[in-house]
Short mmCIF file of C-alpha atoms and ligand atoms in Angstrom, two decimals:
data_model
loop_
_atom_site.label_atom_id
_atom_site.label_comp_id
_atom_site.label_asym_id
_atom_site.label_seq_id
_atom_site.Cartn_x
_atom_site.Cartn_y
_atom_site.Cartn_z
CA MET A 14 31.99 23.34 66.88
CA LEU A 15 29.67 23.92 64.04
CA LEU A 16 27.12 21.31 64.56
CA THR A 17 24.48 20.16 61.41
CA LEU A 18 21.11 19.15 62.39
CA VAL A 19 18.09 17.80 60.39
CA TYR A 20 14.98 16.54 60.94
CA ARG A 21 11.49 16.19 59.79
CA SER A 22 8.19 16.37 61.16
CA HIS A 23 4.52 16.62 60.56
CA VAL A 24 2.26 19.68 60.89
CA SER A 25 -0.65 19.77 63.47
CA GLU A 26 -3.95 19.96 62.29
CA HIS A 27 -4.87 23.61 63.33
CA VAL A 28 -1.95 25.02 61.75
CA GLN A 29 -2.87 27.49 58.71
CA SER A 30 -0.35 28.23 56.28
CA ALA A 31 -0.40 31.75 56.36
CA SER A 32 0.95 31.33 59.86
CA LEU A 33 4.08 30.33 58.89
CA ALA A 34 5.53 33.50 57.34
CA GLY A 35 5.26 35.19 60.43
CA LEU A 36 7.00 31.78 62.39
CA VAL A 37 9.80 32.11 59.94
CA THR A 38 10.30 36.06 60.03
CA GLN A 39 10.38 35.86 64.25
CA ALA A 40 12.57 32.59 63.97
CA SER A 41 15.15 34.24 61.52
CA PHE A 42 15.37 36.89 64.06
CA LYS A 43 16.20 34.55 66.69
CA ASN A 44 18.64 32.26 65.10
CA GLU A 45 20.69 35.62 63.46
CA LEU A 46 20.92 36.45 67.06
CA SER A 47 22.40 33.03 68.55
CA GLY A 48 24.52 32.33 65.11
CA ILE A 49 22.03 29.76 63.68
CA THR A 50 21.49 29.46 60.00
CA GLY A 51 19.48 27.00 58.09
CA ILE A 52 16.42 26.62 55.81
CA LEU A 53 12.83 24.85 56.26
CA LEU A 54 11.00 23.20 53.80
CA PHE A 55 6.75 22.71 53.69
CA ASP A 56 4.92 20.38 51.36
CA GLY A 57 1.67 21.24 52.97
CA THR A 58 1.84 17.98 55.46
CA HIS A 59 5.63 17.22 56.38
CA PHE A 60 8.32 20.32 57.55
CA PHE A 61 11.75 19.42 56.62
CA GLN A 62 14.41 21.69 58.56
CA LEU A 63 18.55 22.08 58.35
CA LEU A 64 20.04 23.93 61.37
CA GLU A 65 23.42 24.74 61.72
CA GLY A 66 25.27 26.74 64.27
CA PRO A 67 27.40 26.26 67.73
CA GLU A 68 26.66 22.99 69.08
CA ASP A 69 24.75 23.94 72.29
CA ALA A 70 22.86 26.90 70.37
CA VAL A 71 21.09 24.24 67.99
CA ASP A 72 20.81 21.50 70.58
CA ALA A 73 18.89 23.82 72.80
CA LEU A 74 16.82 25.73 70.01
CA TYR A 75 15.96 21.89 68.54
CA TYR A 76 14.46 20.63 72.06
CA THR A 77 12.39 23.93 72.02
CA ILE A 78 11.22 23.09 68.38
CA SER A 79 10.80 19.39 69.00
CA GLN A 80 8.39 20.71 71.61
CA ASP A 81 6.06 23.00 69.51
CA ARG A 82 2.43 21.68 69.35
CA ARG A 83 2.65 23.16 65.67
CA HIS A 84 4.16 20.25 64.80
CA HIS A 85 4.72 16.32 65.76
CA ASN A 86 6.12 13.28 65.13
CA VAL A 87 9.79 15.15 65.02
CA VAL A 88 12.31 12.60 63.77
CA GLU A 89 15.55 13.74 63.59
CA LEU A 90 17.19 12.50 60.19
CA MET A 91 21.08 14.05 60.41
CA ARG A 92 23.55 15.09 62.94
CA ASP A 93 26.67 16.08 61.56
CA TYR A 94 29.34 18.39 62.02
CA ALA A 95 30.81 20.74 59.44
CA HIS A 96 33.76 23.34 59.09
CA SER A 97 31.45 25.64 57.16
CA ARG A 98 28.06 26.37 56.75
CA ARG A 99 25.62 25.14 53.95
CA PHE A 100 22.69 27.87 54.14
CA GLY A 101 25.49 31.02 55.77
CA ASN A 102 23.23 33.60 54.43
CA VAL A 103 20.32 34.27 56.60
CA GLY A 104 18.69 32.94 59.82
CA MET A 105 16.22 30.57 58.65
CA GLU A 106 14.18 30.95 55.29
CA LEU A 107 10.96 29.13 54.55
CA PHE A 108 10.55 27.12 50.60
CA ASP A 109 6.88 26.08 50.31
CA LEU A 110 7.21 22.89 48.02
CA ARG A 111 3.51 23.25 47.00
CA SER A 112 4.05 26.78 44.93
CA HIS A 113 6.47 25.59 42.02
CA HIS A 114 7.68 22.75 40.44
CA GLU A 115 10.31 20.61 42.44
CA ASP A 116 13.53 21.57 40.18
CA VAL A 117 12.77 24.93 40.40
CA VAL A 118 12.74 24.99 44.02
CA LEU A 119 15.73 22.59 44.22
CA GLN A 120 17.24 24.77 42.38
CA ALA A 121 16.13 27.80 44.70
CA VAL A 122 17.20 26.21 47.38
CA LEU A 123 20.93 25.34 46.41
CA ASP A 124 20.91 28.99 45.06
CA LYS A 125 20.85 30.00 48.62
CA GLY A 126 23.79 27.74 49.69
CA THR A 127 26.85 29.21 50.49
CA SER A 128 30.42 28.80 49.30
CA LYS A 129 31.76 25.37 48.34
CA TYR A 130 28.22 23.68 48.86
CA GLN A 131 26.14 25.15 46.50
CA LEU A 132 25.21 22.31 43.83
CA THR A 133 27.50 19.97 45.73
CA TYR A 134 24.80 16.62 45.60
CA ASP A 135 27.44 14.39 47.66
CA ASP A 136 27.12 16.25 50.46
CA ARG A 137 24.56 14.46 53.31
CA ALA A 138 22.66 17.08 54.04
CA LEU A 139 21.47 18.41 50.72
CA GLN A 140 21.21 14.57 50.11
CA PHE A 141 18.67 14.47 52.51
CA LEU A 142 17.36 17.82 51.48
CA CYS A 143 16.92 16.57 47.92
CA THR A 144 15.06 13.31 48.87
CA PHE A 145 12.48 15.67 50.20
CA VAL A 146 12.00 17.95 47.51
CA GLN A 147 11.82 15.11 44.78
CA ALA A 148 9.32 13.57 47.64
CA ARG A 149 11.18 10.17 47.77
CA GLU A 150 11.19 8.10 50.70
CA LYS A 151 7.71 8.79 51.89
CA GLU A 152 6.54 5.40 52.66
CA ASN A 153 8.78 5.36 55.54
CA TYR A 154 7.37 8.26 56.99
CA LEU A 155 5.02 6.20 59.71
CA GLU A 156 3.00 8.34 61.27
CA ILE A 157 2.09 7.88 64.99
CA LEU A 158 -0.95 8.82 67.78
CA PRO A 159 0.17 10.69 70.44
CA ALA A 160 1.29 8.80 73.61
CA GLY A 161 -1.67 9.50 75.47
CA THR A 162 -3.94 7.63 72.98
CA TRP A 163 -3.70 4.54 74.79
CA SER A 164 -3.70 3.30 78.36
CA PHE A 165 -2.10 0.14 79.56
CA LEU A 166 -4.52 -1.65 81.89
CA PRO A 167 -2.82 -4.30 83.99
CA GLU A 168 -4.69 -8.03 83.99
CA GLU A 169 -6.33 -8.27 87.28
CA GLN A 170 -4.85 -11.69 89.15
CA PRO A 171 -1.13 -11.75 89.41
CA GLU A 172 -0.20 -15.03 89.62
CA ALA A 173 1.56 -16.44 93.29
CA GLU A 174 5.04 -16.91 93.49
CA VAL A 175 6.12 -20.62 93.55
CA GLU A 176 8.44 -22.29 95.80
CA PHE A 177 11.95 -22.15 95.84
CA ILE A 178 12.76 -25.87 94.71
CA PHE A 179 16.26 -26.38 94.54
CA PRO A 180 18.51 -25.91 97.60
CA GLU A 181 21.86 -26.32 95.96
CA MET A 182 21.08 -23.38 93.89
CA GLN A 183 20.41 -20.53 96.36
CA ASP A 184 22.68 -18.51 94.93
CA TYR A 185 20.57 -17.24 91.98
CA SER A 186 16.96 -16.83 90.67
CA PHE A 187 15.19 -16.05 87.82
CA ALA A 188 13.10 -13.18 86.37
CA PHE A 189 10.10 -14.19 84.39
CA GLN A 190 9.45 -11.57 81.44
CA PRO A 191 6.69 -12.30 78.83
CA ILE A 192 7.16 -11.67 74.85
CA ILE A 193 3.78 -10.59 73.45
CA ASP A 194 1.73 -9.31 70.92
CA PRO A 195 -0.07 -6.32 72.09
CA LEU A 196 -2.99 -6.09 69.76
CA SER A 197 -4.34 -9.92 69.64
CA ARG A 198 -3.40 -9.92 73.45
CA GLU A 199 -1.31 -12.58 73.46
CA ILE A 200 1.86 -14.21 74.60
CA ILE A 201 3.91 -15.61 72.63
CA SER A 202 6.70 -16.77 75.09
CA TYR A 203 8.10 -16.47 78.71
CA GLU A 204 12.04 -15.19 79.05
CA ALA A 205 13.28 -16.61 82.22
CA THR A 206 16.37 -14.29 82.86
CA LEU A 207 19.27 -15.14 85.37
CA ARG A 208 19.25 -13.13 88.34
CA GLY A 209 20.89 -13.05 92.22
CA PRO A 210 19.14 -14.69 95.13
CA ASP A 211 17.45 -11.48 95.75
CA GLY A 212 16.52 -10.81 92.63
CA GLY A 213 19.28 -8.24 91.31
CA SER A 214 22.12 -8.77 88.85
CA PRO A 215 23.54 -11.97 89.12
CA MET A 216 26.80 -10.27 88.61
CA GLY A 217 27.82 -11.18 92.51
CA TYR A 218 27.61 -15.01 91.49
CA PHE A 219 29.15 -14.74 88.25
CA SER A 220 32.09 -12.70 89.51
CA LYS A 221 33.24 -15.92 92.30
CA LEU A 222 33.27 -18.28 89.07
CA SER A 223 36.92 -18.82 86.86
CA ARG A 224 36.20 -18.65 82.89
CA MET A 225 35.79 -22.26 82.92
CA THR A 226 33.39 -22.93 85.31
CA ILE A 227 30.84 -19.78 83.98
CA TYR A 228 30.06 -21.88 81.38
CA GLU A 229 29.20 -24.64 83.20
CA ALA A 230 26.89 -22.66 85.41
CA ASP A 231 25.33 -20.71 82.77
CA LEU A 232 24.19 -24.25 81.78
CA LYS A 233 23.24 -25.79 84.78
CA SER A 234 21.45 -22.89 85.51
CA LYS A 235 18.85 -23.39 83.50
CA LYS A 236 17.59 -26.53 85.08
CA LEU A 237 16.49 -24.29 87.55
CA ALA A 238 14.66 -22.16 84.72
CA PHE A 239 12.29 -25.23 83.33
CA ALA A 240 11.75 -26.38 86.96
CA LEU A 241 10.06 -23.10 87.96
CA ALA A 242 8.42 -22.66 84.61
CA ASN A 243 6.88 -26.52 85.02
CA GLN A 244 5.63 -25.49 88.61
CA MET A 245 4.25 -22.16 87.02
CA GLY A 246 2.31 -23.94 84.72
CA LEU A 247 3.72 -23.07 81.09
CA ASN A 248 0.94 -24.84 79.39
CA SER A 249 1.21 -24.42 75.52
CA LYS A 250 3.48 -21.40 76.05
CA THR A 251 7.33 -21.18 74.65
CA LEU A 252 10.04 -20.39 77.46
CA THR A 253 12.90 -18.50 76.01
CA VAL A 254 16.10 -18.79 78.20
CA LYS A 255 19.34 -17.31 77.35
CA LEU A 256 22.33 -19.12 77.30
CA LEU A 257 26.05 -17.76 76.30
CA PRO A 258 26.92 -18.90 72.95
CA MET A 259 31.02 -20.54 74.21
CA THR A 260 28.93 -22.67 76.82
CA LEU A 261 27.77 -24.78 73.82
CA VAL A 262 31.14 -25.23 72.69
CA MET A 263 32.61 -25.36 76.30
CA VAL A 264 30.61 -27.25 78.20
CA PRO A 265 30.69 -31.53 76.69
CA GLY A 266 27.08 -32.93 76.47
CA ALA A 267 25.60 -29.13 76.96
CA VAL A 268 22.22 -30.11 74.03
CA GLU A 269 21.93 -33.65 75.98
CA PHE A 270 21.91 -31.65 79.24
CA LEU A 271 19.46 -29.22 78.34
CA ILE A 272 17.16 -31.78 76.71
CA GLN A 273 17.28 -33.73 79.77
CA GLU A 274 16.40 -31.28 81.94
CA ILE A 275 13.81 -30.21 79.18
CA THR A 276 11.71 -33.56 79.89
CA ALA A 277 12.81 -34.08 83.43
CA ASN A 278 10.47 -31.15 84.10
CA GLY A 279 7.47 -32.06 81.90
CA LEU A 280 7.95 -30.31 79.01
CA VAL A 281 8.97 -30.74 75.21
CA PRO A 282 11.96 -29.13 73.29
CA GLU A 283 9.66 -27.37 70.93
CA GLN A 284 8.71 -25.45 73.97
CA ILE A 285 11.87 -24.00 74.45
CA VAL A 286 13.69 -20.94 72.57
CA VAL A 287 17.63 -20.72 73.16
CA ALA A 288 18.74 -16.87 72.75
CA ILE A 289 21.94 -16.83 72.36
CA THR A 290 23.55 -13.38 72.53
CA GLU A 291 25.43 -12.31 69.70
CA ASN A 292 28.07 -10.28 71.48
CA GLY A 293 29.30 -13.50 73.51
CA VAL A 294 32.82 -14.20 71.29
CA ILE A 295 32.41 -17.45 69.51
CA THR A 296 35.67 -19.07 68.54
CA ARG A 297 36.27 -22.84 67.81
CA GLU A 298 33.53 -22.37 64.86
CA ASP A 299 33.21 -26.19 63.63
CA LYS A 300 32.21 -26.97 67.33
CA PHE A 301 29.75 -24.23 67.50
CA ASN A 302 27.99 -25.18 64.60
CA ALA A 303 27.97 -28.67 65.32
CA ALA A 304 26.20 -27.76 68.62
CA MET A 305 23.65 -25.92 66.60
CA LYS A 306 22.53 -28.57 64.14
CA GLN A 307 22.02 -30.42 67.32
CA LEU A 308 20.43 -28.14 69.14
CA LYS A 309 18.06 -27.51 66.10
CA ALA A 310 17.69 -31.24 65.47
CA SER A 311 16.39 -31.88 69.25
CA GLY A 312 13.57 -29.64 68.02
CA MET A 313 14.80 -26.42 70.08
CA ARG A 314 14.29 -22.89 68.49
CA LEU A 315 16.75 -20.66 68.17
CA ALA A 316 16.77 -16.75 69.27
CA ILE A 317 19.31 -14.43 68.72
CA ASP A 318 19.37 -12.00 71.26
CA ASP A 319 20.46 -8.50 72.08
CA PHE A 320 20.48 -8.24 68.03
CA GLY A 321 22.33 -5.15 67.08
CA ALA A 322 24.17 -4.35 70.02
CA GLY A 323 27.78 -6.72 69.73
CA SER A 324 29.53 -6.99 66.37
CA ALA A 325 28.85 -10.44 65.17
CA GLY A 326 25.49 -9.92 64.35
CA LEU A 327 24.91 -10.20 60.77
CA LEU A 328 27.48 -13.09 59.98
CA LEU A 329 25.88 -15.14 62.87
CA LEU A 330 22.75 -14.19 61.02
CA THR A 331 23.62 -15.80 57.99
CA GLN A 332 25.34 -18.92 59.46
CA CYS A 333 23.10 -19.76 62.22
CA GLN A 334 19.96 -18.55 60.62
CA PRO A 335 17.50 -18.27 64.01
CA ASP A 336 14.15 -18.44 64.39
CA SER A 337 13.57 -15.23 65.61
CA ILE A 338 16.04 -12.31 66.68
CA MET A 339 15.48 -10.23 69.53
CA ILE A 340 16.13 -6.44 69.11
CA ASP A 341 18.55 -4.69 71.50
CA ARG A 342 16.81 -2.16 74.07
CA ASN A 343 19.38 0.43 72.62
CA ILE A 344 18.07 0.55 69.26
CA ILE A 345 14.58 0.65 70.40
CA CYS A 346 14.87 3.47 72.99
CA ASP A 347 13.45 6.45 71.32
CA VAL A 348 13.48 4.99 68.16
CA HIS A 349 10.00 7.33 67.48
CA THR A 350 12.49 10.30 66.85
CA SER A 351 15.74 9.12 65.41
CA GLY A 352 16.23 8.37 62.00
CA PRO A 353 19.15 6.47 62.00
CA LYS A 354 17.37 3.96 64.39
CA GLN A 355 14.30 3.96 62.12
CA ALA A 356 16.47 3.35 58.81
CA VAL A 357 18.07 -0.14 60.86
CA VAL A 358 14.87 -1.12 62.26
CA GLN A 359 13.19 -1.05 58.63
CA ALA A 360 16.20 -3.08 57.60
CA ILE A 361 16.42 -5.78 59.87
CA ILE A 362 12.15 -5.82 59.48
CA ARG A 363 13.25 -6.40 55.74
CA PHE A 364 15.95 -8.85 56.10
CA CYS A 365 14.20 -10.93 58.94
CA SER A 366 10.95 -11.00 56.40
CA SER A 367 13.24 -12.73 53.55
CA LEU A 368 14.56 -14.87 55.54
CA GLU A 369 11.04 -15.95 57.63
CA ILE A 370 12.87 -14.78 61.13
CA SER A 371 10.05 -13.28 63.37
CA VAL A 372 11.49 -9.99 64.99
CA ILE A 373 10.99 -9.18 68.51
CA ALA A 374 11.53 -5.40 69.90
CA THR A 375 13.13 -5.70 73.52
CA GLY A 376 13.27 -2.89 75.72
CA VAL A 377 9.90 -1.06 75.01
CA GLU A 378 9.22 1.34 77.65
CA LYS A 379 7.15 4.44 75.78
CA PRO A 380 4.19 4.02 73.93
CA GLU A 381 4.91 6.29 70.85
CA GLU A 382 8.05 3.86 70.66
CA TRP A 383 5.39 0.71 70.91
CA MET A 384 3.09 2.64 68.13
CA TRP A 385 6.04 3.44 65.43
CA LEU A 386 7.37 -0.59 65.79
CA ASP A 387 4.10 -1.74 65.08
CA ALA A 388 3.40 0.99 62.27
CA ALA A 389 6.93 -0.37 60.71
CA GLY A 390 5.33 -4.04 61.16
CA ILE A 391 6.96 -5.71 64.26
CA CYS A 392 3.77 -8.05 66.05
CA ASN A 393 6.21 -8.90 69.36
CA PHE A 394 7.45 -7.25 72.24
CA GLN A 395 8.79 -7.08 75.16
CA GLY A 396 9.34 -4.18 77.52
CA GLU A 397 8.22 -2.57 80.58
CA LEU A 398 5.87 -0.80 79.03
CA PHE A 399 3.66 -3.83 78.97
CA THR A 400 5.30 -5.89 81.81
CA THR A 401 7.93 -5.84 84.71
CA PRO A 402 9.74 -8.96 84.93
CA ARG A 403 8.77 -10.79 88.26
CA VAL A 404 11.08 -13.34 90.00
CA ASN A 405 9.91 -16.74 90.45
CA ALA A 406 6.63 -15.72 89.27
CA LEU A 407 4.58 -14.58 86.18
CA PRO A 408 4.09 -11.00 85.76
CA LEU A 409 0.64 -9.15 85.05
CA VAL A 410 0.52 -8.01 81.61
CA ALA A 411 -0.36 -4.17 80.96
CA TRP A 412 -2.35 -4.57 77.58
CA PRO A 413 -3.02 -1.71 75.50
CA GLU A 414 -6.20 0.13 75.12
CA ILE A 415 -7.41 2.71 73.37
CA LEU A 416 -9.26 5.34 74.98
CA GLN A 417 -12.35 6.46 73.63
CA GLU A 418 -12.97 10.06 72.56
CA ASP A 419 -14.73 11.42 76.13
CA GLN A 420 -11.85 9.79 78.00
CA LEU A 421 -9.18 11.37 75.93
CA LEU A 422 -11.60 14.70 76.40
CA ASN A 423 -11.27 14.02 80.28
CA GLN A 424 -7.36 13.66 80.24
CA ASN A 425 -6.89 17.07 79.04
CA PHE A 426 -8.44 18.76 81.48
C1 FMN B 524 8.49 24.02 61.81
C2 FMN B 524 8.92 24.64 63.30
C3 FMN B 524 10.59 25.09 62.92
C4 FMN B 524 10.82 26.23 63.53
N1 FMN B 524 11.65 26.73 63.71
C5 FMN B 524 12.31 28.09 64.33
C6 FMN B 524 13.81 28.19 64.46
O1 FMN B 524 14.36 28.31 63.31
N2 FMN B 524 14.29 29.36 65.19
C7 FMN B 524 13.58 29.89 66.23
O2 FMN B 524 13.70 30.20 66.86
N3 FMN B 524 12.30 29.25 66.54
C8 FMN B 524 11.79 28.21 65.36
N4 FMN B 524 10.44 27.66 65.52
C9 FMN B 524 9.71 28.28 66.86
C10 FMN B 524 9.62 27.39 68.30
O3 FMN B 524 9.19 26.08 68.15
C11 FMN B 524 9.64 28.13 69.72
O4 FMN B 524 8.38 28.44 69.45
C12 FMN B 524 10.14 29.60 69.47
O5 FMN B 524 11.63 29.43 69.08
C13 FMN B 524 10.12 30.28 70.79
O6 FMN B 524 10.37 31.08 70.82
P1 FMN B 524 10.28 32.03 72.57
O7 FMN B 524 10.57 31.18 73.22
O8 FMN B 524 10.73 33.38 72.49
O9 FMN B 524 8.37 32.27 72.77
C14 FMN B 524 10.22 26.51 64.89
C15 FMN B 524 8.93 26.13 65.04
C16 FMN B 524 8.16 24.75 64.01
C17 FMN B 524 6.91 24.54 63.76
#
């Protein structure tokens, strides 16, 4: 199958423009051997490359190219399948955008196009190419430092585990993981997630329940979350608890129960963020909306969890106007290398900013993911880069610390 792959990257400081001719001659020779054709654009700072050829060969070459130290911040913009080649005549050709006016370069590039793709502007790959030549979208080229520029230092003293509280609640426990603002070194909230009794998945517990009792169990479990949070000393922090959206519909008096348990444990409703998962199917919309009103009127705040993973996301957002959304980990994973994910995250940031909804990135595991999201404008994060969840205890936070030049030098040896 013929794969078309388009990426952009940032040239490394040590690379001389004069050396690019040699790179392209070699690349062209090698590409022809493996049936790859394409085009390379350079504007003095960024590369833009279109590669087309057999899927396995393009994937293998892209992997090699993305590891090449002559450039960094490599972002895949497009991966698509085609039935014919756009630039089928040559293994690789270089166009330096600094040498000529953009229209001249664009025409020269398009003249190299093969068959019917010549001058076809509605082709996505060619649209990307035009955008690059015309230097549009440059504000979205977020540059990040190498991963090793930061170290992540845990706080010194772990908090002790708290005592188990309710004998009737031995089937499950709660893991706590903070949501943090890493650069302000501030814990925004602690999220309590239901786990099995030994800290594993709670599926064993839930699989024993019928459809109806799942909602009741979901609600009742929050009693333990509030009690544990109280024992741990939540102080003025907020506590985020996940709730299936249908729990609010199916269990009569669900909001009253939450309020009663919050106050019984010395907390106040304003301290509680109820995070509903967007992929929980919502039926009985009228009842759901009534429960939402009641929840908000009580002072509790609302978040949409796993945002972007389900099907109801945007509609649910317009319906219940949450205080915050938690972007799903699958969108966050490798966001620094994926153009489509970057476009989605930037759109989420934009509409949340218009609606004054705060955005939390969850499942952050790599320094580069955090750096890119921070550069895009997100301040609140959750993930194993900073903390590992702890059962019945508050975990330590590994705050980012920028390394000094001498520390960076030591790291390279
Ligand atoms: C911007 C850029 C584009 C590149 N394009 C190609 C290419 O199209 N084909 C290729 O074989 N190598 C290309 N390279 C070089 C590869 O990263 C790598 O150095 C080369 O394939 C290694 O060849 P070798 O394994 O024979 O040493 C490119 C490098 C850069 C920085």
